[in-house]
Coordinates of C-alpha atoms in Angstrom, one line a residue:
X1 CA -3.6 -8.9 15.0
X2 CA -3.2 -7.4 18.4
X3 CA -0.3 -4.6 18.3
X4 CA 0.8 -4.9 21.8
X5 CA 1.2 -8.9 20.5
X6 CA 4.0 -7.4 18.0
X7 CA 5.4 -4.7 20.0
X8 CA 8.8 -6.1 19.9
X9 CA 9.3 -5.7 15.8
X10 CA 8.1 -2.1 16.5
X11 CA 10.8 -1.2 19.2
X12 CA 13.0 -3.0 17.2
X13 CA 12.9 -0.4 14.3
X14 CA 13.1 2.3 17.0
X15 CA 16.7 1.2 17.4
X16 CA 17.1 1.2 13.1
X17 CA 15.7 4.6 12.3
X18 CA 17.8 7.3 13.4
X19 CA 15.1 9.9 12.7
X20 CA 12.3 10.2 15.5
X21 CA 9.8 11.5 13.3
X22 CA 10.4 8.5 10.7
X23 CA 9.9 6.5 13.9
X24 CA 6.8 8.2 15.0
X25 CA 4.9 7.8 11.4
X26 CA 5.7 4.2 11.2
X27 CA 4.7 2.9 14.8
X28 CA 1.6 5.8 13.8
X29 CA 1.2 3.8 10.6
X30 CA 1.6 0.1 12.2
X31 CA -0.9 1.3 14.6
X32 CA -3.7 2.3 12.2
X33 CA -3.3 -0.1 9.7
X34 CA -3.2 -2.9 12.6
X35 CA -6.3 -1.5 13.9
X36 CA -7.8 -1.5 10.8
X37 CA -6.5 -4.8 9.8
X38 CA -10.1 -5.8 8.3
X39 CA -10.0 -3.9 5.5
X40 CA -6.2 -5.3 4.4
X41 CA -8.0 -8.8 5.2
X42 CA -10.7 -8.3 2.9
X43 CA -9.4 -6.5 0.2
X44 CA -5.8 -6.9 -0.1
X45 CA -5.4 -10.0 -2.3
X46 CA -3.2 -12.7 -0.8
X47 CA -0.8 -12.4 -3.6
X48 CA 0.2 -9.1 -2.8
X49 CA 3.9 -9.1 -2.4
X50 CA 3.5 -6.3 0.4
X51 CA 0.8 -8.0 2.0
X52 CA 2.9 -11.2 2.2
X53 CA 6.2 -9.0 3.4
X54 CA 3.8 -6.8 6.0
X55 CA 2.7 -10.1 7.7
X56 CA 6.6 -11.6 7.2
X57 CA 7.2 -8.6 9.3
X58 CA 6.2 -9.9 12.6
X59 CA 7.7 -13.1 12.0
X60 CA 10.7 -11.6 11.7
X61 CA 13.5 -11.8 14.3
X62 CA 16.5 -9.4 13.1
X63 CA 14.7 -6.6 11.9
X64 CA 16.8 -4.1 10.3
X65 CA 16.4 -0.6 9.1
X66 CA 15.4 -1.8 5.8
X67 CA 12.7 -4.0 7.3
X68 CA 11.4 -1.1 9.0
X69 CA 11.1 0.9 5.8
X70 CA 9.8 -1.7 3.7
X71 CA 7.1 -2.3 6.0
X72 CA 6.0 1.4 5.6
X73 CA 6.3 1.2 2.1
X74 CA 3.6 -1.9 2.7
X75 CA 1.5 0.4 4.3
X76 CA 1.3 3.1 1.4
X77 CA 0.4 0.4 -0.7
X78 CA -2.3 -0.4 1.5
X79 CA -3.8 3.0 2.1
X80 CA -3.5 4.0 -1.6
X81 CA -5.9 0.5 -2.5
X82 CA -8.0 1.9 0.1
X83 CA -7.9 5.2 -1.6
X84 CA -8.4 3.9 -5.1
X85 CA -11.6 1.2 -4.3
X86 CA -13.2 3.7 -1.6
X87 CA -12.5 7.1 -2.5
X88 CA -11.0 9.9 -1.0
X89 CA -14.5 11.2 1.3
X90 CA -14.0 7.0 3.0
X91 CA -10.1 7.8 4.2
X92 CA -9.1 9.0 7.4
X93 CA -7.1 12.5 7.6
X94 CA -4.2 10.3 8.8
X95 CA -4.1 8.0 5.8
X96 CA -4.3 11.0 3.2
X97 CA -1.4 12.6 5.3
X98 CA 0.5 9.7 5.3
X99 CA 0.0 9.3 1.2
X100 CA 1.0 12.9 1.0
X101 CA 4.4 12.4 2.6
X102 CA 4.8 9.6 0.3
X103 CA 4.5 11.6 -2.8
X104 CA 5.9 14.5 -1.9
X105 CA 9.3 12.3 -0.6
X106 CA 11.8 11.1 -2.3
X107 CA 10.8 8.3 -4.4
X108 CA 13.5 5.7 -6.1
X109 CA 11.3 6.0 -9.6
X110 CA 12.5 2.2 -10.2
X111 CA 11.2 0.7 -7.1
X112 CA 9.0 -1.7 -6.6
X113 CA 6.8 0.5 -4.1
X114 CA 6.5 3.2 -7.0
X115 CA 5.6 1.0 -9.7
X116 CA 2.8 -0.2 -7.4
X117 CA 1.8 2.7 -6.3
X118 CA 1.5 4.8 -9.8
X119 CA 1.3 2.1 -12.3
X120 CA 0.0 -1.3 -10.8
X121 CA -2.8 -0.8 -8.2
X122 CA -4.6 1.6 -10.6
X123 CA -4.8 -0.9 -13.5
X124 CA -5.7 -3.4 -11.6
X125 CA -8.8 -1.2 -10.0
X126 CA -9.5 -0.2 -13.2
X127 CA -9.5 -4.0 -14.5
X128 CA -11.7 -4.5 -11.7
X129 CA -14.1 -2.3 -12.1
X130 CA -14.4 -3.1 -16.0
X131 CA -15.0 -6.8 -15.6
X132 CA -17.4 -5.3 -13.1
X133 CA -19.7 -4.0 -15.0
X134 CA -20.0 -6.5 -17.9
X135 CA -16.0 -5.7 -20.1
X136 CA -13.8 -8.2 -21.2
X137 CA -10.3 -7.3 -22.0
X138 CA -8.9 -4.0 -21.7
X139 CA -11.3 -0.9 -22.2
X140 CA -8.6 1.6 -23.3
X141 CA -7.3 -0.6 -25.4
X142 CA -10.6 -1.2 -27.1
X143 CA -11.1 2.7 -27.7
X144 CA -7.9 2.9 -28.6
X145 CA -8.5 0.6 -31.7
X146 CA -11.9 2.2 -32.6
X147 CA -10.0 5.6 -33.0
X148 CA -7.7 4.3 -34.8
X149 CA -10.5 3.0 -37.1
X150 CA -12.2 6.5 -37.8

């Protein structure tokens, strides 16, 4: 994905967010995750919703503020995958800064980006890694039985 392709739906949330610096760490954002649009290829599954909504973003042609935010809310998804299979010593100083705004905004602690963030990409990494090396089922839950037992 070329971002001078897509330019458009990035002007178009110029007009949407009234705040220059929310402006500046989106098109910031869009621009780094664009450029490294291999690893959201590769590791992102297809069924993530905010993979499917990131690429619905260039599709779309009335993009409105909360299009604009959404899509960064795709992005934090994105980097916090990256930061949970790679590690923190394989992200970029822009990508932990861009977390860090993240958690220490505001957060809507019912949101769909939250629950992600905190609750479902961790399980699923850890659910990865367990099948990874040879367990079926859930680890914890397994420990959590055998204390129960002693």
């Amino acid at each position: 994905m070329n971002i001078k392709a897509h330019i458009g739906n990035i002007l178009k949330c110029k007009e949407c967010l009234e705040d220059k610096a929310d402006y500046v760490a989106l098109v910031g954002a869009l621009s780094h995750i664009i450029d490294n649009l291999e690893f959201v290829e590769k590791y992102i599954d297809d069924t993530n919703p905010f993979k499917q909504h990131f690429h619905k973003f260039f599709q779309i042609s009335e993009i409105n503020v909360e299009d604009c935010f959404a899509v960064q809310e795709d992005i934090v998804i994105f980097f916090r995958e990256k930061l949970l299979r790679l590690g923190v010593k394989n992200m970029d100083a822009f990508e932990l800064e861009f977390l860090s705004g993240f958690e220490n905004g505001k957060q809507d602690l019912g949101s769909s980006v939250v629950e992600w963030y905190y609750e479902k990409l961790p399980l699923m990494i850890y659910k990865e890694l367990g099948e990874s090396i040879g367990y079926s089922g859930s680890s914890w839950k397994n420990w959590w039985e055998k204390s129960l037992n002693v």
